[in-house]
Structure formats: structure tokens, C-alpha cells
PDB file of C-alpha atoms in Angstrom:
ATOM      1  CA  MET A   1     -16.715 -34.102 -30.668  1.00  0.00           C
ATOM      2  CA  GLU A   2     -13.480 -35.816 -32.476  1.00  0.00           C
ATOM      3  CA  VAL A   3     -11.811 -36.463 -29.233  1.00  0.00           C
ATOM      4  CA  ARG A   4     -14.722 -37.254 -27.737  1.00  0.00           C
ATOM      5  CA  ALA A   5     -15.413 -39.882 -30.743  1.00  0.00           C
ATOM      6  CA  ILE A   6     -11.597 -41.735 -29.917  1.00  0.00           C
ATOM      7  CA  ILE A   7     -12.094 -42.322 -26.739  1.00  0.00           C
ATOM      8  CA  LYS A   8     -15.920 -43.989 -27.441  1.00  0.00           C
ATOM      9  CA  LYS A   9     -14.025 -46.236 -29.917  1.00  0.00           C
ATOM     10  CA  TRP A  10     -11.052 -46.754 -27.402  1.00  0.00           C
ATOM     11  CA  GLN A  11     -13.472 -47.697 -24.537  1.00  0.00           C
ATOM     12  CA  PRO A  12     -13.891 -50.907 -24.864  1.00  0.00           C
ATOM     13  CA  GLY A  13     -10.783 -52.300 -26.022  1.00  0.00           C
ATOM     14  CA  MET A  14      -9.493 -51.045 -23.018  1.00  0.00           C
ATOM     15  CA  LYS A  15     -11.848 -51.515 -20.597  1.00  0.00           C
ATOM     16  CA  ALA A  16     -11.226 -56.003 -22.013  1.00  0.00           C
ATOM     17  CA  PHE A  17      -7.339 -55.468 -22.545  1.00  0.00           C
ATOM     18  CA  PHE A  18      -7.860 -53.862 -18.375  1.00  0.00           C
ATOM     19  CA  SER A  19     -10.082 -57.222 -17.462  1.00  0.00           C
ATOM     20  CA  THR A  20      -8.201 -59.723 -18.566  1.00  0.00           C
ATOM     21  CA  PHE A  21      -4.482 -57.649 -17.076  1.00  0.00           C
ATOM     22  CA  PRO A  22      -3.039 -60.683 -14.576  1.00  0.00           C
ATOM     23  CA  TRP A  23      -2.818 -58.122 -11.766  1.00  0.00           C
ATOM     24  CA  LYS A  24      -2.721 -60.999  -9.448  1.00  0.00           C
ATOM     25  CA  ASN A  25       1.344 -62.130 -10.519  1.00  0.00           C
ATOM     26  CA  VAL A  26       1.595 -58.028 -11.019  1.00  0.00           C
ATOM     27  CA  LEU A  27       1.522 -57.746  -7.594  1.00  0.00           C
ATOM     28  CA  ALA A  28       3.554 -61.029  -6.974  1.00  0.00           C
ATOM     29  CA  LEU A  29       6.435 -59.918  -8.870  1.00  0.00           C
ATOM     30  CA  LEU A  30       5.680 -56.351  -6.495  1.00  0.00           C
ATOM     31  CA  PHE A  31       5.797 -58.701  -3.016  1.00  0.00           C
ATOM     32  CA  PHE A  32       9.399 -60.125  -3.680  1.00  0.00           C
ATOM     33  CA  LEU A  33      10.511 -57.247  -5.186  1.00  0.00           C
ATOM     34  CA  VAL A  34       9.742 -55.080  -1.495  1.00  0.00           C
ATOM     35  CA  LEU A  35      11.245 -58.705   0.370  1.00  0.00           C
ATOM     36  CA  ALA A  36      14.103 -58.491  -1.933  1.00  0.00           C
ATOM     37  CA  PHE A  37      15.639 -55.037  -1.143  1.00  0.00           C
ATOM     38  CA  ILE A  38      14.369 -55.588   3.173  1.00  0.00           C
ATOM     39  CA  PHE A  39      17.323 -58.494   2.408  1.00  0.00           C
ATOM     40  CA  TRP A  40      19.436 -56.415   0.251  1.00  0.00           C
ATOM     41  CA  LEU A  41      18.879 -53.408   3.523  1.00  0.00           C
ATOM     42  CA  MET A  42      19.127 -55.862   6.188  1.00  0.00           C
ATOM     43  CA  LEU A  43      23.210 -57.148   4.300  1.00  0.00           C
ATOM     44  CA  PHE A  44      23.943 -54.354   3.938  1.00  0.00           C
ATOM     45  CA  PHE A  45      23.109 -53.275   7.166  1.00  0.00           C
ATOM     46  CA  GLN A  46      24.846 -56.085   9.046  1.00  0.00           C
ATOM     47  CA  LYS A  47      28.635 -55.245   6.181  1.00  0.00           C
ATOM     48  CA  GLU A  48      31.899 -54.196   7.801  1.00  0.00           C
ATOM     49  CA  ASN A  49      33.864 -51.255   6.482  1.00  0.00           C
ATOM     50  CA  VAL A  50      31.208 -49.303   4.150  1.00  0.00           C
ATOM     51  CA  GLU A  51      32.676 -46.334   2.367  1.00  0.00           C
ATOM     52  CA  GLY A  52      30.572 -42.175   2.419  1.00  0.00           C
ATOM     53  CA  THR A  53      31.880 -39.628   1.366  1.00  0.00           C
ATOM     54  CA  TYR A  54      30.018 -36.368   2.618  1.00  0.00           C
ATOM     55  CA  ARG A  55      30.346 -32.427   2.661  1.00  0.00           C
ATOM     56  CA  ILE A  56      29.985 -30.617   4.953  1.00  0.00           C
ATOM     57  CA  PRO A  57      29.544 -26.780   5.776  1.00  0.00           C
ATOM     58  CA  LEU A  58      31.640 -24.702   7.752  1.00  0.00           C
ATOM     59  CA  LYS A  59      30.743 -21.242   9.224  1.00  0.00           C
ATOM     60  CA  TYR A  60      33.436 -19.570  11.171  1.00  0.00           C
ATOM     61  CA  THR A  61      32.691 -17.727  14.086  1.00  0.00           C
ATOM     62  CA  ASN A  62      33.929 -14.816  16.703  1.00  0.00           C
ATOM     63  CA  ILE A  63      36.376 -12.982  13.979  1.00  0.00           C
ATOM     64  CA  PRO A  64      37.906  -9.741  15.215  1.00  0.00           C
ATOM     65  CA  ASP A  65      36.845  -7.470  13.350  1.00  0.00           C
ATOM     66  CA  ASP A  66      39.410  -5.096  12.326  1.00  0.00           C
ATOM     67  CA  VAL A  67      41.876  -7.939  10.547  1.00  0.00           C
ATOM     68  CA  VAL A  68      40.886  -9.817   7.131  1.00  0.00           C
ATOM     69  CA  PHE A  69      42.376 -13.267   6.688  1.00  0.00           C
ATOM     70  CA  ASP A  70      45.204 -13.503   4.315  1.00  0.00           C
ATOM     71  CA  ASN A  71      44.000 -16.633   2.679  1.00  0.00           C
ATOM     72  CA  PRO A  72      40.348 -16.936   1.129  1.00  0.00           C
ATOM     73  CA  LEU A  73      38.659 -19.370   3.564  1.00  0.00           C
ATOM     74  CA  PRO A  74      36.760 -22.485   2.552  1.00  0.00           C
ATOM     75  CA  PRO A  75      33.246 -22.672   2.408  1.00  0.00           C
ATOM     76  CA  PHE A  76      33.139 -26.345   3.461  1.00  0.00           C
ATOM     77  CA  LEU A  77      35.027 -30.037   4.080  1.00  0.00           C
ATOM     78  CA  GLU A  78      34.602 -32.874   2.323  1.00  0.00           C
ATOM     79  CA  VAL A  79      35.320 -35.972   4.596  1.00  0.00           C
ATOM     80  CA  SER A  80      35.958 -39.062   3.199  1.00  0.00           C
ATOM     81  CA  VAL A  81      34.839 -41.922   6.487  1.00  0.00           C
ATOM     82  CA  ALA A  82      34.414 -46.327   6.494  1.00  0.00           C
ATOM     83  CA  ASP A  83      32.171 -47.348   9.601  1.00  0.00           C
ATOM     84  CA  ASN A  84      29.102 -50.596   9.174  1.00  0.00           C
ATOM     85  CA  GLY A  85      26.571 -50.096   7.026  1.00  0.00           C
ATOM     86  CA  ALA A  86      23.938 -49.801   9.972  1.00  0.00           C
ATOM     87  CA  GLN A  87      25.385 -46.310  11.134  1.00  0.00           C
ATOM     88  CA  ILE A  88      26.739 -44.780   7.057  1.00  0.00           C
ATOM     89  CA  PHE A  89      22.898 -44.911   6.734  1.00  0.00           C
ATOM     90  CA  ARG A  90      21.727 -42.811   9.353  1.00  0.00           C
ATOM     91  CA  LEU A  91      25.051 -40.766   7.881  1.00  0.00           C
ATOM     92  CA  ASP A  92      23.177 -40.516   4.304  1.00  0.00           C
ATOM     93  CA  MET A  93      20.195 -40.045   6.401  1.00  0.00           C
ATOM     94  CA  ARG A  94      21.256 -37.302   8.865  1.00  0.00           C
ATOM     95  CA  LYS A  95      21.003 -33.918   8.307  1.00  0.00           C
ATOM     96  CA  ARG A  96      24.852 -32.306   8.419  1.00  0.00           C
ATOM     97  CA  ASP A  97      24.765 -29.187   9.976  1.00  0.00           C
ATOM     98  CA  SER A  98      27.837 -25.949   9.870  1.00  0.00           C
ATOM     99  CA  LEU A  99      30.554 -26.762  11.493  1.00  0.00           C
ATOM    100  CA  GLU A 100      31.474 -24.099  13.224  1.00  0.00           C
ATOM    101  CA  ILE A 101      35.482 -22.784  13.489  1.00  0.00           C
ATOM    102  CA  ASN A 102      35.684 -19.749  16.170  1.00  0.00           C
ATOM    103  CA  VAL A 103      38.043 -18.635  14.920  1.00  0.00           C
ATOM    104  CA  THR A 104      39.999 -16.332  18.143  1.00  0.00           C
ATOM    105  CA  GLU A 105      39.378 -19.006  19.959  1.00  0.00           C
ATOM    106  CA  ILE A 106      41.572 -21.658  17.826  1.00  0.00           C
ATOM    107  CA  THR A 107      44.238 -18.745  17.067  1.00  0.00           C
ATOM    108  CA  GLU A 108      44.905 -17.756  20.728  1.00  0.00           C
ATOM    109  CA  GLY A 109      48.143 -18.080  21.324  1.00  0.00           C
ATOM    110  CA  GLY A 110      49.923 -17.697  17.877  1.00  0.00           C
ATOM    111  CA  ASN A 111      48.130 -20.320  16.427  1.00  0.00           C
ATOM    112  CA  LYS A 112      47.570 -19.755  12.529  1.00  0.00           C
ATOM    113  CA  VAL A 113      46.762 -22.964  10.977  1.00  0.00           C
ATOM    114  CA  LEU A 114      44.037 -25.324  12.260  1.00  0.00           C
ATOM    115  CA  GLN A 115      44.918 -28.665  11.172  1.00  0.00           C
ATOM    116  CA  GLY A 116      45.943 -32.526  13.173  1.00  0.00           C
ATOM    117  CA  ASN A 117      44.187 -33.491  16.360  1.00  0.00           C
ATOM    118  CA  GLN A 118      42.552 -30.109  16.874  1.00  0.00           C
ATOM    119  CA  TYR A 119      41.199 -30.010  13.042  1.00  0.00           C
ATOM    120  CA  GLU A 120      40.183 -34.516  13.147  1.00  0.00           C
ATOM    121  CA  GLN A 121      38.221 -33.353  17.227  1.00  0.00           C
ATOM    122  CA  LEU A 122      36.012 -30.860  14.923  1.00  0.00           C
ATOM    123  CA  ILE A 123      35.695 -33.596  12.633  1.00  0.00           C
ATOM    124  CA  ARG A 124      34.478 -35.945  14.886  1.00  0.00           C
ATOM    125  CA  SER A 125      32.189 -33.443  16.434  1.00  0.00           C
ATOM    126  CA  GLN A 126      29.793 -33.888  12.971  1.00  0.00           C
ATOM    127  CA  LEU A 127      30.515 -38.087  13.369  1.00  0.00           C
ATOM    128  CA  PHE A 128      29.494 -40.968  14.484  1.00  0.00           C
ATOM    129  CA  PRO A 129      32.177 -42.532  17.616  1.00  0.00           C
ATOM    130  CA  GLY A 130      32.716 -45.107  16.108  1.00  0.00           C
ATOM    131  CA  THR A 131      32.842 -43.850  12.529  1.00  0.00           C
ATOM    132  CA  ASN A 132      37.147 -43.757  11.117  1.00  0.00           C
ATOM    133  CA  ILE A 133      38.191 -41.331   9.046  1.00  0.00           C
ATOM    134  CA  ARG A 134      40.066 -42.029   5.905  1.00  0.00           C
ATOM    135  CA  GLY A 135      40.074 -38.812   4.821  1.00  0.00           C
ATOM    136  CA  TYR A 136      39.434 -35.563   4.538  1.00  0.00           C
ATOM    137  CA  TYR A 137      40.012 -32.004   2.348  1.00  0.00           C
ATOM    138  CA  PRO A 138      41.094 -29.396   2.693  1.00  0.00           C
ATOM    139  CA  MET A 139      44.127 -31.235   5.204  1.00  0.00           C
ATOM    140  CA  SER A 140      44.828 -27.709   7.104  1.00  0.00           C
ATOM    141  CA  ILE A 141      42.944 -24.611   7.013  1.00  0.00           C
ATOM    142  CA  SER A 142      44.611 -20.946   7.045  1.00  0.00           C
ATOM    143  CA  LEU A 143      43.575 -18.890   9.587  1.00  0.00           C
ATOM    144  CA  ALA A 144      46.308 -16.189   9.550  1.00  0.00           C
ATOM    145  CA  THR A 145      45.013 -12.386   9.052  1.00  0.00           C
ATOM    146  CA  SER A 146      46.206  -8.898   8.882  1.00  0.00           C
ATOM    147  CA  LYS A 147      45.580  -6.209  11.244  1.00  0.00           C
ATOM    148  CA  LEU A 148      43.204  -3.464   8.970  1.00  0.00           C
ATOM    149  CA  GLN A 149      42.893   0.077  10.143  1.00  0.00           C
ATOM    150  CA  ARG A 150      40.047   1.749  10.134  1.00  0.00           C
ATOM    151  CA  LYS A 151      37.240   4.943   9.908  1.00  0.00           C
ATOM    152  CA  GLU A 152      34.109   5.660  11.527  1.00  0.00           C
ATOM    153  CA  LEU A 153      31.917   7.052   8.751  1.00  0.00           C
ATOM    154  CA  PRO A 154      28.253   8.241   8.016  1.00  0.00           C
ATOM    155  CA  VAL A 155      25.804   6.245   6.435  1.00  0.00           C
ATOM    156  CA  VAL A 156      24.357   7.452   3.211  1.00  0.00           C
ATOM    157  CA  PHE A 157      21.416   6.266   1.478  1.00  0.00           C
ATOM    158  CA  ASP A 158      21.019   5.377  -2.218  1.00  0.00           C
ATOM    159  CA  GLY A 159      17.691   4.913  -3.495  1.00  0.00           C
ATOM    160  CA  GLU A 160      14.120   6.296  -3.905  1.00  0.00           C
ATOM    161  CA  ILE A 161      11.322   6.570  -1.661  1.00  0.00           C
ATOM    162  CA  THR A 162       7.670   6.716  -2.461  1.00  0.00           C
ATOM    163  CA  THR A 163       4.709   7.234  -0.308  1.00  0.00           C
ATOM    164  CA  SER A 164       0.929   6.317  -0.662  1.00  0.00           C
ATOM    165  CA  ARG A 165      -1.587   8.527  -1.784  1.00  0.00           C
ATOM    166  CA  ALA A 166      -1.948  11.058   1.251  1.00  0.00           C
ATOM    167  CA  ASN A 167       1.418  10.062   3.071  1.00  0.00           C
ATOM    168  CA  LEU A 168       4.630  12.541   2.610  1.00  0.00           C
ATOM    169  CA  VAL A 169       7.848  12.234   3.706  1.00  0.00           C
ATOM    170  CA  ALA A 170       7.477  14.090   7.065  1.00  0.00           C
ATOM    171  CA  ASP A 171      11.096  14.731   7.612  1.00  0.00           C
ATOM    172  CA  SER A 172      14.170  13.517   6.489  1.00  0.00           C
ATOM    173  CA  ALA A 173      15.000   9.686   6.719  1.00  0.00           C
ATOM    174  CA  THR A 174      17.891   8.860   9.424  1.00  0.00           C
ATOM    175  CA  PHE A 175      19.907   5.342  10.791  1.00  0.00           C
ATOM    176  CA  ILE A 176      20.373   3.334  13.543  1.00  0.00           C
ATOM    177  CA  PRO A 177      22.936   3.153  13.683  1.00  0.00           C
ATOM    178  CA  GLU A 178      24.379   6.728  11.743  1.00  0.00           C
ATOM    179  CA  VAL A 179      27.372   5.918  12.105  1.00  0.00           C
ATOM    180  CA  VAL A 180      29.263   2.665  10.857  1.00  0.00           C
ATOM    181  CA  MET A 181      32.994   1.361  11.114  1.00  0.00           C
ATOM    182  CA  ALA A 182      34.976   0.847   7.624  1.00  0.00           C
ATOM    183  CA  TYR A 183      37.733  -1.567   7.876  1.00  0.00           C
ATOM    184  CA  GLY A 184      40.447  -1.476   5.623  1.00  0.00           C
ATOM    185  CA  SER A 185      44.218  -0.120   3.375  1.00  0.00           C
ATOM    186  CA  GLN A 186      44.267   3.383   4.779  1.00  0.00           C
ATOM    187  CA  GLN A 187      45.039   3.729   1.180  1.00  0.00           C
ATOM    188  CA  SER A 188      41.324   2.400   0.655  1.00  0.00           C
ATOM    189  CA  LEU A 189      39.488   4.442   3.866  1.00  0.00           C
ATOM    190  CA  ASP A 190      41.156   7.451   2.477  1.00  0.00           C
ATOM    191  CA  LYS A 191      38.664   7.208  -0.878  1.00  0.00           C
ATOM    192  CA  LEU A 192      35.436   7.148   1.477  1.00  0.00           C
ATOM    193  CA  LYS A 193      33.577   9.781   2.468  1.00  0.00           C
ATOM    194  CA  GLY A 194      30.347   7.782   3.763  1.00  0.00           C
ATOM    195  CA  ALA A 195      29.035   4.315   3.826  1.00  0.00           C
ATOM    196  CA  VAL A 196      26.517   4.609   1.059  1.00  0.00           C
ATOM    197  CA  THR A 197      23.216   1.627   1.638  1.00  0.00           C
ATOM    198  CA  GLU A 198      22.984  -0.296  -1.268  1.00  0.00           C
ATOM    199  CA  TYR A 199      20.482   0.866  -4.216  1.00  0.00           C
ATOM    200  CA  THR A 200      16.579  -0.049  -2.882  1.00  0.00           C
ATOM    201  CA  VAL A 201      13.034   1.055  -3.867  1.00  0.00           C
ATOM    202  CA  PHE A 202      11.010   1.995  -0.721  1.00  0.00           C
ATOM    203  CA  LYS A 203       7.085   2.078  -2.134  1.00  0.00           C
ATOM    204  CA  ASN A 204       3.801   2.997  -1.181  1.00  0.00           C
ATOM    205  CA  LEU A 205       4.431   3.518   2.328  1.00  0.00           C
ATOM    206  CA  LYS A 206       1.330   4.456   3.939  1.00  0.00           C
ATOM    207  CA  ALA A 207       2.800   4.786   7.752  1.00  0.00           C
ATOM    208  CA  THR A 208       6.376   5.588   9.862  1.00  0.00           C
ATOM    209  CA  SER A 209       8.739   2.778   8.994  1.00  0.00           C
ATOM    210  CA  GLN A 210      12.593   1.625  10.758  1.00  0.00           C
ATOM    211  CA  LEU A 211      13.637  -1.669   7.763  1.00  0.00           C
ATOM    212  CA  PRO A 212      16.809  -3.166   7.426  1.00  0.00           C
ATOM    213  CA  ILE A 213      18.972  -1.639   4.692  1.00  0.00           C
ATOM    214  CA  ARG A 214      22.679  -3.994   4.158  1.00  0.00           C
ATOM    215  CA  ILE A 215      25.809  -1.006   3.217  1.00  0.00           C
ATOM    216  CA  ASN A 216      27.035  -2.121   0.053  1.00  0.00           C
ATOM    217  CA  ASN A 217      30.410  -3.475  -0.921  1.00  0.00           C
ATOM    218  CA  VAL A 218      33.255  -2.233  -1.749  1.00  0.00           C
ATOM    219  CA  GLY A 219      36.238  -3.642  -2.943  1.00  0.00           C
ATOM    220  CA  GLY A 220      39.282  -4.524   0.055  1.00  0.00           C
ATOM    221  CA  VAL A 221      37.469  -2.698   2.707  1.00  0.00           C
ATOM    222  CA  LYS A 222      34.641  -4.130   5.448  1.00  0.00           C
ATOM    223  CA  PHE A 223      31.826  -2.285   6.988  1.00  0.00           C
ATOM    224  CA  VAL A 224      30.912  -3.020  10.846  1.00  0.00           C
ATOM    225  CA  PRO A 225      27.935  -3.525  11.015  1.00  0.00           C
ATOM    226  CA  SER A 226      27.218  -4.655   7.959  1.00  0.00           C
ATOM    227  CA  GLN A 227      23.356  -3.647   7.912  1.00  0.00           C
ATOM    228  CA  VAL A 228      21.465  -1.218   9.946  1.00  0.00           C
ATOM    229  CA  ASP A 229      17.954   0.510  10.004  1.00  0.00           C
ATOM    230  CA  ILE A 230      16.768   3.617   8.160  1.00  0.00           C
ATOM    231  CA  TYR A 231      13.805   5.671   9.684  1.00  0.00           C
ATOM    232  CA  ILE A 232      11.828   6.992   7.423  1.00  0.00           C
ATOM    233  CA  PRO A 233       8.482   8.992   9.227  1.00  0.00           C
ATOM    234  CA  ILE A 234       5.480   8.944   7.504  1.00  0.00           C
ATOM    235  CA  GLN A 235       2.468  11.351   7.579  1.00  0.00           C
ATOM    236  CA  GLU A 236      -0.773  11.870   6.582  1.00  0.00           C
ATOM    237  CA  TYR A 237      -0.594  15.204   4.317  1.00  0.00           C
ATOM    238  CA  THR A 238      -3.894  17.238   2.597  1.00  0.00           C
ATOM    239  CA  GLU A 239      -3.426  19.434   0.440  1.00  0.00           C
ATOM    240  CA  ARG A 240      -4.789  23.537   0.704  1.00  0.00           C
ATOM    241  CA  THR A 241      -4.742  26.463  -1.570  1.00  0.00           C
ATOM    242  CA  PHE A 242      -4.668  30.146  -0.490  1.00  0.00           C
ATOM    243  CA  GLU A 243      -5.154  33.458  -2.816  1.00  0.00           C
ATOM    244  CA  VAL A 244      -2.341  35.459  -1.715  1.00  0.00           C
ATOM    245  CA  PRO A 245      -2.258  39.285  -2.489  1.00  0.00           C
ATOM    246  CA  ILE A 246       1.568  40.178  -5.473  1.00  0.00           C
ATOM    247  CA  THR A 247       3.180  42.914  -3.110  1.00  0.00           C
ATOM    248  CA  VAL A 248       5.703  45.148  -4.587  1.00  0.00           C
ATOM    249  CA  THR A 249       9.386  46.589  -2.830  1.00  0.00           C
ATOM    250  CA  HIS A 250      11.649  49.988  -3.569  1.00  0.00           C
ATOM    251  CA  MET A 251       8.522  51.518  -5.972  1.00  0.00           C
ATOM    252  CA  PRO A 252       9.393  54.330  -7.082  1.00  0.00           C
ATOM    253  CA  ALA A 253       7.347  57.323  -5.226  1.00  0.00           C
ATOM    254  CA  ARG A 254       6.195  59.178  -7.964  1.00  0.00           C
ATOM    255  CA  LEU A 255       4.883  55.022  -9.379  1.00  0.00           C
ATOM    256  CA  ASP A 256       2.222  53.183  -8.666  1.00  0.00           C
ATOM    257  CA  VAL A 257       1.831  49.544 -10.684  1.00  0.00           C
ATOM    258  CA  LYS A 258      -0.992  47.363 -11.095  1.00  0.00           C
ATOM    259  CA  PHE A 259      -0.537  42.943 -11.710  1.00  0.00           C
ATOM    260  CA  PHE A 260      -2.641  41.785 -14.157  1.00  0.00           C
ATOM    261  CA  PRO A 261      -3.988  39.272 -11.866  1.00  0.00           C
ATOM    262  CA  SER A 262      -3.388  41.158  -8.251  1.00  0.00           C
ATOM    263  CA  ARG A 263      -3.587  37.849  -6.347  1.00  0.00           C
ATOM    264  CA  ALA A 264      -1.915  34.596  -7.559  1.00  0.00           C
ATOM    265  CA  ASN A 265      -3.211  31.209  -5.738  1.00  0.00           C
ATOM    266  CA  VAL A 266      -0.673  29.462  -3.599  1.00  0.00           C
ATOM    267  CA  THR A 267      -1.642  25.728  -3.225  1.00  0.00           C
ATOM    268  CA  PHE A 268       0.736  23.422  -0.718  1.00  0.00           C
ATOM    269  CA  SER A 269       0.175  19.621   1.141  1.00  0.00           C
ATOM    270  CA  VAL A 270       0.198  20.280   4.196  1.00  0.00           C
ATOM    271  CA  THR A 271       0.006  17.240   8.157  1.00  0.00           C
ATOM    272  CA  LEU A 272      -3.671  17.109   8.895  1.00  0.00           C
ATOM    273  CA  GLU A 273      -1.954  18.544  12.488  1.00  0.00           C
ATOM    274  CA  ALA A 274      -1.224  21.851  10.915  1.00  0.00           C
ATOM    275  CA  TYR A 275      -4.559  22.042   8.760  1.00  0.00           C
ATOM    276  CA  ARG A 276      -6.427  24.336  10.707  1.00  0.00           C
ATOM    277  CA  LYS A 277      -3.223  26.453  12.433  1.00  0.00           C
ATOM    278  CA  ILE A 278      -2.661  28.141   8.878  1.00  0.00           C
ATOM    279  CA  VAL A 279      -4.128  31.098   7.960  1.00  0.00           C
ATOM    280  CA  PRO A 280      -3.648  32.991   4.101  1.00  0.00           C
ATOM    281  CA  GLU A 281      -1.304  36.188   6.245  1.00  0.00           C
ATOM    282  CA  ASP A 282       1.325  33.162   6.525  1.00  0.00           C
ATOM    283  CA  PHE A 283       1.652  33.103   3.101  1.00  0.00           C
ATOM    284  CA  SER A 284       3.766  36.514   0.896  1.00  0.00           C
ATOM    285  CA  ILE A 285       4.619  37.032  -2.652  1.00  0.00           C
ATOM    286  CA  GLU A 286       6.538  40.525  -2.712  1.00  0.00           C
ATOM    287  CA  LEU A 287       8.432  41.715  -5.905  1.00  0.00           C
ATOM    288  CA  ASP A 288      11.446  43.855  -5.849  1.00  0.00           C
ATOM    289  CA  TYR A 289      10.303  46.441  -8.551  1.00  0.00           C
ATOM    290  CA  ARG A 290      14.352  46.798  -9.256  1.00  0.00           C
ATOM    291  CA  LYS A 291      14.553  42.977  -9.837  1.00  0.00           C
ATOM    292  CA  PHE A 292      11.299  43.813 -13.067  1.00  0.00           C
ATOM    293  CA  HIS A 293      10.998  47.100 -13.822  1.00  0.00           C
ATOM    294  CA  SER A 294      12.900  46.988 -16.818  1.00  0.00           C
ATOM    295  CA  ASN A 295      11.691  43.538 -17.931  1.00  0.00           C
ATOM    296  CA  GLU A 296       9.988  43.975 -21.639  1.00  0.00           C
ATOM    297  CA  ASP A 297       7.269  41.802 -21.943  1.00  0.00           C
ATOM    298  CA  GLY A 298       5.747  43.176 -18.769  1.00  0.00           C
ATOM    299  CA  ARG A 299       5.755  40.362 -17.349  1.00  0.00           C
ATOM    300  CA  VAL A 300       7.444  38.978 -14.227  1.00  0.00           C
ATOM    301  CA  GLU A 301       7.847  35.647 -12.311  1.00  0.00           C
ATOM    302  CA  LEU A 302       6.158  34.880  -9.397  1.00  0.00           C
ATOM    303  CA  GLU A 303       8.447  34.167  -5.914  1.00  0.00           C
ATOM    304  CA  LEU A 304       6.740  33.383  -2.832  1.00  0.00           C
ATOM    305  CA  THR A 305       8.548  34.993  -0.526  1.00  0.00           C
ATOM    306  CA  ASP A 306       7.182  34.053   2.984  1.00  0.00           C
ATOM    307  CA  ARG A 307       5.634  30.738   4.049  1.00  0.00           C
ATOM    308  CA  PRO A 308       5.878  28.336   7.101  1.00  0.00           C
ATOM    309  CA  SER A 309       7.720  25.862   8.014  1.00  0.00           C
ATOM    310  CA  SER A 310       5.356  22.828   8.114  1.00  0.00           C
ATOM    311  CA  VAL A 311       4.494  23.616   4.613  1.00  0.00           C
ATOM    312  CA  ILE A 312       5.123  21.238   1.864  1.00  0.00           C
ATOM    313  CA  ASN A 313       5.927  22.059  -1.530  1.00  0.00           C
ATOM    314  CA  PRO A 314       4.042  25.294  -2.457  1.00  0.00           C
ATOM    315  CA  ARG A 315       2.800  26.098  -5.946  1.00  0.00           C
ATOM    316  CA  ILE A 316       1.852  29.248  -7.306  1.00  0.00           C
ATOM    317  CA  SER A 317      -0.855  29.932  -9.945  1.00  0.00           C
ATOM    318  CA  PRO A 318      -0.780  32.372 -12.686  1.00  0.00           C
ATOM    319  CA  ALA A 319       3.555  31.616 -12.239  1.00  0.00           C
ATOM    320  CA  SER A 320       3.747  35.157 -14.437  1.00  0.00           C
ATOM    321  CA  VAL A 321       1.809  37.997 -14.278  1.00  0.00           C
ATOM    322  CA  GLU A 322       1.485  40.671 -17.010  1.00  0.00           C
ATOM    323  CA  PHE A 323       2.391  44.461 -14.996  1.00  0.00           C
ATOM    324  CA  LEU A 324       1.222  47.873 -15.505  1.00  0.00           C
ATOM    325  CA  PHE A 325       3.122  51.402 -14.711  1.00  0.00           C
ATOM    326  CA  GLU A 326       1.395  54.140 -13.891  1.00  0.00           C
ATOM    327  CA  SER A 327       2.260  57.467 -12.998  1.00  0.00           C
ATOM    328  CA  LYS A 328       0.509  59.252  -9.544  1.00  0.00           C
ATOM    329  CA  THR A 329      -1.411  62.254 -10.213  1.00  0.00           C
ATOM    330  CA  GLU A 330      -0.060  65.097  -8.188  1.00  0.00           C
ATOM    331  CA  ARG A 331      -2.976  67.246  -5.628  1.00  0.00           C
TER     332      ARG A 331
END
């Protein structure tokens, strides 16, 4: 209410102010300002020897895999130019593409430094034909390289894979390609047993996926390729439970054993395809008398001794049972 009262109080004054404001004078002033700018722009376009300085990104291509540069490569070029105003204006408005430096082509014949006429011709490809080059930095680019040793390494995954509910990873993740080439000094390569990926988390995967993943950087070592694809097979799973009897081996002929309970529940995950093919007889919980007969607490841990290879994450409940030995009666 207080804000509305203030607005209501000032509203008549604001209306009176804008109704008496000299809009015609303001519009006339803006018109002359625009006109002055247009005249200035025309004079600028006709002016000769207008200078400008531009930063051009550098892009290095066709670099041999088995070499490393002896000196850091500059990421961009600073060039100072002069031309008439119209051309300078066009350069200002123009989107500058990267200046491509073809390393293999330039270093053919033993040339290790980009400089002189060869360098200027590349720079001119980014300018207009009549534009004068006043100067540029760096004046030269060293493309000297040293030969590297190489070693083939298997790709190793570092990260986590989780699936959405009712889905599981059906098999181990694989890589495309499975091996990469590492280039570096012999000392650096001797320390590497595998090309480890960057730590990556793949969350809530719902279907078989092929995803890009980068190889983790190692100082002084170059991996080719530096990025691979990880193939993660995902299948839809369901959970099932069977009741399995507890049996025992190597029992003395004079003894019987009773377990409490005598059966255990085995819960497991299985693909929908294999769901109907699995029966309780595929599982066994078999205990060895020699391993538990001396347990003083009268309990024994259960262990699943046989199961189909297609089941995943089997669990036994209860995890342990009580046992009691009885002597057999002679007949």
C-alpha cells in the first residue's frame, strides 16, 4: 500500500513533466548526431594509411605422431597492418579463421623454421590483397622436433558405471580401439603398463552404449589416438529367488547331520532371456564336514558351490545355519 501511495502521489507530476518535455528538440539533436556519425564514417572510409592490429589464431596440422616439438608453439599471431579506412573497417568486421600451418609440408627438405617470405605469404592469406603488413610477432616459428620412442598399450578404464533400475552391465566394458600407441622417451614409456582413461562417471545407463572417452594425460607422453570409444553392454534384468537344500560331503558313515533350517533362499539377477531356462536344480549349497565339524558355536557359513554362469549377484539367506550331529542307530 505504501508503494502504491507513493506512485499515486508522483503520477501527476510525471505526466506534467513528460507532457512539457521538448521532444522535438531532442529528436532534432539525435538526427544531427546520426548525420555527423555518417559523415565521419565516410571520411574514415576515404582516409589512407589507417593502421590496425589483429590477433590471428594459429592451427598446426599434419604433425607426425612420433615427434615432439623442441620449443613451445605460439597459439596466435599479432599482425600490424595499414590500408584505407574501408578495408580496415572490413578487417575489423571480418571473422578471422585460424591460420593453418601445415607442419609436414613446411618442414620438407629439412626446413625447421617458418620465417621470411613463406611466413608472410601465409599471413597474407588472412588479409586483403592491397593491405600492407607493417609488422608481426612472433617474427619466426621454430618447428624443430625430436624423435620419440613408441609403445603399444592396452586401454584401461578409470571411473564408474551405473545403470538405471532393472538394468545391469551384462559384460565387461570394451574399447574401440582396445590399444593405443604411446610416444615418449624410453624412460617415460617403461613406467606405463596401460593407457588409463580420464576418470569418468557414466550414470543411469538404460541401454547398450558406445560413448567417447579421453585418455588421461601423462607428462612427456603423447597417446594416439588420444580419445577412444567405450562399449558398455547393458541388458534388462529381473530378480528371482529359489529355495535350495543344504547338503554335506565327506560325512562319516556313523553320523547324521541336521541343519536348522535345512534349506536356504538363493536370490539372484538374471536376464529376461535366461529367466525361464533356470531351475532350482542348477544351484547347490554343499558343505564339507571336515571344515565345519569342529565349530564350537554350532553354526556354519553357507556357500553357493554351483550356479549357472548367466546369473548375477547371487545372495544366500540366511547367511549361516545351525547344525546338530546325531549318531546313526545300528540295525
